[in-house]
C-alpha cells in the first residue's frame, strides 16, 4: 500500500537531479512496467474479502486482530505478519462501507480494544488517528447497522448485519428475536422449495461447521473396526467412521501413514522416464 509513496519520493528525486540518478532508482521506478504492484483497489478488495469471510465462517476476531490468525474452530490459518491497529481498522471500515456491517463492526471493536492496550499506530504516510476518532467510527457504524437492520432485516443480497441491534431501545422490538426463531424452526434438508432467505441461512450455518441433520439421523452414525475383504485387516482392522447413511459415506482413519503419503507424492512428482 505504501509503494506509491516510495515511487512519488523517487520521482521527485529524479526530477530534482534532472534524471541523474542511479540504476537502482530507475529500476524501481520502472517496476510497474514488468510487475503487478498492489494498489489501493487491491488492498480494498482483500480487506472486504476478509470481512466477507468472517460474515460466512465467523472466525475468531480476537485472535485475528491480535495474532493475525484466522481460526474457525475447525480450521486454523496463520498469516506471515502481525496486524497493526491501523490495519485492523482499515479492514473493518472497508467491510462496513461494503455493507457487511455485522462482521465489519466486530473487527472494528477488536481493533479498538487493541488500541486501548497498545495505542494507535499508523504508517508514516497516513494521517494520524487518535482514540476519539476510532470510537466515533465505531459509534457511527453501529448507528448505520441498526438502521439497516430495522429497515431491511439482517440480510439481503446487498447487506448483512447481526441478528440483534446494538441499541437497547431498538432491541426491545420482538421482531428481532422472532426472525431468528423462525429461521431455526424452518430448517429443512432436501427441500427444493426453500425461500431464498432460509436457504442462505442454512448454507451459512453449514459453512460454520454446524450439522443441520436432526438427532434421529445423527444418532444412527457410529464408528467401527472393519477387516474388509482382506486377511491383512484381521490383524490390523480399519478404523471406519460412518458420517452419512444416505448417501452412504465413510471416512477411513489412518488408512496410510503420513510417511507413506509423502512417499506417494514424491514418487509421482518425479519426471516420467521415456
Coordinates of C-alpha atoms in Angstrom, one line a residue:
X1 CA 0.0 0.0 0.0
X2 CA 2.9 2.4 0.7
X3 CA 4.6 1.6 -2.6
X4 CA 3.1 4.6 -4.4
X5 CA 4.7 6.8 -1.7
X6 CA 8.1 5.3 -2.5
X7 CA 7.5 5.9 -6.2
X8 CA 6.5 9.5 -5.6
X9 CA 9.5 10.2 -3.5
X10 CA 11.9 8.7 -6.0
X11 CA 10.2 10.5 -8.9
X12 CA 10.7 13.8 -7.1
X13 CA 14.4 12.9 -6.6
X14 CA 14.8 12.0 -10.3
X15 CA 13.2 15.4 -11.3
X16 CA 15.4 17.3 -8.8
X17 CA 18.6 15.7 -10.3
X18 CA 17.4 16.0 -13.9
X19 CA 17.3 12.3 -14.3
X20 CA 20.9 11.8 -13.0
X21 CA 20.0 9.0 -10.5
X22 CA 21.4 5.5 -10.1
X23 CA 20.4 2.4 -11.9
X24 CA 18.6 1.0 -8.9
X25 CA 16.3 4.1 -8.7
X26 CA 15.5 3.8 -12.4
X27 CA 14.7 0.1 -11.9
X28 CA 12.4 0.8 -9.0
X29 CA 10.5 3.5 -11.0
X30 CA 10.0 1.1 -13.9
X31 CA 8.8 -1.8 -11.7
X32 CA 5.2 -1.3 -12.7
X33 CA 6.1 -1.9 -16.3
X34 CA 7.2 -5.5 -15.5
X35 CA 5.4 -6.4 -12.3
X36 CA 1.9 -6.0 -10.8
X37 CA 2.3 -3.7 -7.9
X38 CA -0.7 -3.9 -5.4
X39 CA -2.6 -0.6 -5.4
X40 CA -5.5 0.8 -3.4
X41 CA -8.2 -1.3 -5.2
X42 CA -6.2 -4.4 -4.5
X43 CA -5.9 -3.6 -0.8
X44 CA -9.6 -2.7 -0.6
X45 CA -10.6 -5.9 -2.3
X46 CA -8.6 -8.0 0.2
X47 CA -10.0 -6.1 3.2
X48 CA -13.6 -6.7 2.0
X49 CA -12.8 -10.3 1.2
X50 CA -11.6 -10.9 4.8
X51 CA -14.7 -9.3 6.3
X52 CA -16.9 -11.4 3.9
X53 CA -15.0 -14.5 5.1
X54 CA -16.0 -13.7 8.7
X55 CA -19.6 -13.0 7.6
X56 CA -19.9 -16.6 6.5
X57 CA -17.5 -18.5 8.7
X58 CA -17.4 -16.5 11.9
X59 CA -13.7 -16.9 12.6
X60 CA -12.4 -15.6 15.9
X61 CA -11.9 -11.9 15.6
X62 CA -9.8 -11.6 18.7
X63 CA -7.1 -13.9 17.5
X64 CA -7.3 -12.4 14.0
X65 CA -6.7 -8.8 15.2
X66 CA -4.1 -9.7 17.9
X67 CA -2.2 -12.6 16.3
X68 CA -3.1 -12.4 12.6
X69 CA -4.7 -15.9 12.8
X70 CA -7.9 -17.0 11.1
X71 CA -9.4 -19.6 13.4
X72 CA -12.8 -21.0 12.7
X73 CA -12.7 -23.7 15.3
X74 CA -12.2 -26.5 12.7
X75 CA -9.6 -24.7 10.5
X76 CA -6.6 -22.7 11.5
X77 CA -4.6 -20.4 9.2
X78 CA -1.7 -18.3 10.3
X79 CA -0.6 -15.2 8.4
X80 CA 3.0 -14.2 7.9
X81 CA 2.8 -10.9 9.8
X82 CA 1.0 -9.1 12.7
X83 CA -1.8 -6.7 12.1
X84 CA -1.4 -3.2 13.4
X85 CA -4.3 -1.3 14.9
X86 CA -4.4 0.7 11.7
X87 CA -4.5 -2.4 9.5
X88 CA -7.4 -3.9 11.6
X89 CA -9.4 -0.6 11.4
X90 CA -8.8 -0.4 7.7
X91 CA -10.2 -3.9 7.2
X92 CA -13.2 -3.2 9.4
X93 CA -14.0 0.2 7.8
X94 CA -13.8 -1.3 4.3
X95 CA -16.2 -4.1 5.4
X96 CA -18.8 -1.7 6.8
X97 CA -18.6 0.6 3.8
X98 CA -19.4 -2.5 1.7
X99 CA -22.5 -3.0 3.9
X100 CA -21.1 -6.1 5.6
X101 CA -21.9 -4.4 8.8
X102 CA -22.1 -7.1 11.5
X103 CA -18.7 -8.5 10.7
X104 CA -17.1 -5.2 10.0
X105 CA -18.1 -3.8 13.3
X106 CA -16.8 -6.9 15.2
X107 CA -13.4 -6.3 13.7
X108 CA -13.6 -2.6 14.4
X109 CA -14.4 -3.3 18.1
X110 CA -11.4 -5.7 18.4
X111 CA -9.2 -3.1 16.8
X112 CA -10.4 -0.5 19.3
X113 CA -9.7 -2.9 22.2
X114 CA -6.2 -3.5 20.8
X115 CA -5.6 0.3 20.5
X116 CA -6.5 0.8 24.2
X117 CA -3.7 -1.6 25.1
X118 CA -1.1 -0.8 22.5
X119 CA -2.0 2.7 21.5
X120 CA -2.8 3.9 17.9
X121 CA -0.1 3.3 15.4
X122 CA -0.4 4.4 11.7
X123 CA 2.0 4.2 8.8
X124 CA 4.3 7.2 8.3
X125 CA 2.4 8.3 5.1
X126 CA -1.1 8.2 6.7
X127 CA -2.7 11.0 8.8
X128 CA -2.5 10.1 12.5
X129 CA -5.6 8.7 14.2
X130 CA -6.5 9.0 17.9
X131 CA -8.8 7.1 20.2
X132 CA -11.6 9.7 19.8
X133 CA -11.7 9.3 16.0
X134 CA -11.7 5.5 16.4
X135 CA -14.5 5.5 18.9
X136 CA -16.6 7.8 16.6
X137 CA -16.0 5.5 13.7
X138 CA -17.4 2.5 15.7
X139 CA -20.3 4.5 17.0
X140 CA -21.3 5.7 13.5
X141 CA -21.0 2.2 12.1
X142 CA -23.3 0.8 14.9
X143 CA -25.9 3.5 14.1
X144 CA -25.9 2.6 10.4
X145 CA -26.1 -1.1 11.4
X146 CA -29.2 -0.6 13.5
X147 CA -30.9 1.5 10.8
X148 CA -30.3 -1.1 8.1
X149 CA -31.3 -4.0 10.4
X150 CA -34.6 -2.3 11.4
X151 CA -35.5 -1.3 7.8
X152 CA -34.2 -4.2 5.7
X153 CA -33.7 -7.1 8.1
X154 CA -30.4 -8.8 8.9
X155 CA -29.5 -10.0 5.4
X156 CA -30.3 -9.2 1.8
X157 CA -28.1 -9.7 -1.3
X158 CA -26.6 -6.2 -0.7
X159 CA -26.1 -6.1 3.0
X160 CA -25.7 -8.1 6.2
X161 CA -25.9 -7.3 9.9
X162 CA -26.0 -9.1 13.2
X163 CA -29.4 -10.5 14.1
X164 CA -29.8 -8.1 17.0
X165 CA -29.3 -4.3 17.2
X166 CA -26.8 -2.5 19.3
X167 CA -29.4 0.0 20.6
X168 CA -31.0 -1.3 23.8
X169 CA -34.3 0.5 22.9
X170 CA -34.4 -1.0 19.4
X171 CA -33.6 -4.4 20.8
X172 CA -36.9 -4.4 22.7
X173 CA -38.7 -4.9 19.4
X174 CA -40.0 -8.5 19.4
X175 CA -39.4 -9.0 15.6
X176 CA -35.6 -9.4 16.0
X177 CA -35.8 -12.5 18.3
X178 CA -38.8 -13.8 16.2
X179 CA -36.9 -13.7 12.9
X180 CA -34.0 -15.8 14.4
X181 CA -36.5 -18.3 15.8
X182 CA -38.4 -18.5 12.5
X183 CA -35.2 -19.4 10.7
X184 CA -34.3 -22.1 13.2
X185 CA -37.8 -23.6 13.1
X186 CA -37.8 -23.8 9.3
X187 CA -34.5 -25.7 8.9
X188 CA -35.3 -28.3 6.3
X189 CA -33.0 -30.6 4.3
X190 CA -33.5 -32.0 0.8
X191 CA -36.2 -29.4 0.1
X192 CA -36.1 -27.6 -3.3
X193 CA -38.8 -25.0 -2.4
X194 CA -36.9 -23.2 0.3
X195 CA -37.2 -19.4 0.2
X196 CA -34.0 -17.6 -0.6
X197 CA -33.5 -16.2 2.9
X198 CA -34.0 -19.5 4.6
X199 CA -31.7 -21.3 2.1
X200 CA -28.9 -18.7 2.7
X201 CA -29.4 -19.1 6.5
X202 CA -28.9 -22.8 6.3
X203 CA -26.0 -22.5 3.9
X204 CA -24.2 -20.1 6.2
X205 CA -24.8 -22.3 9.2
X206 CA -23.3 -25.2 7.3
X207 CA -20.2 -23.0 6.5
X208 CA -19.7 -22.5 10.2
X209 CA -19.5 -26.3 10.6
X210 CA -22.9 -26.8 12.1
X211 CA -24.6 -30.2 11.4
X212 CA -28.2 -29.4 10.5
X213 CA -29.4 -33.0 10.4
X214 CA -31.9 -34.0 13.1
X215 CA -30.8 -36.2 16.0
X216 CA -32.9 -39.0 14.6
X217 CA -30.3 -39.2 11.8
X218 CA -27.1 -38.3 13.6
X219 CA -27.9 -40.8 16.4
X220 CA -27.6 -43.6 13.8
X221 CA -24.0 -42.7 12.9
X222 CA -21.2 -44.6 14.5
X223 CA -17.5 -45.8 14.3
X224 CA -16.3 -49.4 13.9
X225 CA -13.4 -51.6 13.3
X226 CA -13.6 -53.4 9.9
X227 CA -11.4 -56.2 8.5
X228 CA -13.0 -55.6 5.0
X229 CA -12.3 -58.4 2.4
X230 CA -8.6 -58.7 3.0
X231 CA -6.9 -61.0 5.6
X232 CA -4.4 -58.3 6.5
X233 CA -7.1 -56.3 8.1
X234 CA -7.9 -59.1 10.5
X235 CA -4.7 -58.3 12.4
X236 CA -4.9 -54.5 11.8
X237 CA -8.5 -53.7 11.3
X238 CA -9.6 -50.5 9.5
X239 CA -10.9 -47.6 11.6
X240 CA -14.1 -46.7 9.9
X241 CA -16.3 -43.6 10.7
X242 CA -19.8 -43.6 9.1
X243 CA -20.6 -39.9 8.5
X244 CA -23.7 -40.3 6.3
X245 CA -26.3 -43.0 5.7
X246 CA -27.9 -41.5 2.6
X247 CA -25.8 -41.2 0.6
X248 CA -23.6 -43.8 2.4
X249 CA -20.3 -42.0 3.2
X250 CA -17.5 -43.3 5.4
X251 CA -14.1 -42.0 6.5
X252 CA -11.3 -44.5 6.9
X253 CA -8.9 -43.1 9.5
X254 CA -5.1 -43.8 9.5
X255 CA -5.5 -45.6 6.1
X256 CA -2.0 -44.8 5.3
X257 CA 0.8 -43.4 7.4
X258 CA 2.0 -39.8 6.8
X259 CA 5.4 -41.1 5.7
X260 CA 3.6 -43.3 3.1
X261 CA 1.6 -40.4 1.8
X262 CA 4.9 -38.4 1.4
X263 CA 6.5 -41.2 -0.5
X264 CA 3.5 -41.4 -2.9
X265 CA 3.7 -37.7 -3.6
X266 CA 7.5 -37.9 -4.1
X267 CA 7.3 -40.8 -6.5
X268 CA 4.5 -39.2 -8.6
X269 CA 6.4 -35.9 -8.6
X270 CA 9.4 -37.4 -10.4
X271 CA 9.5 -36.9 -14.2
X272 CA 8.5 -40.0 -16.1
X273 CA 11.3 -41.9 -17.9
X274 CA 10.8 -42.2 -21.7

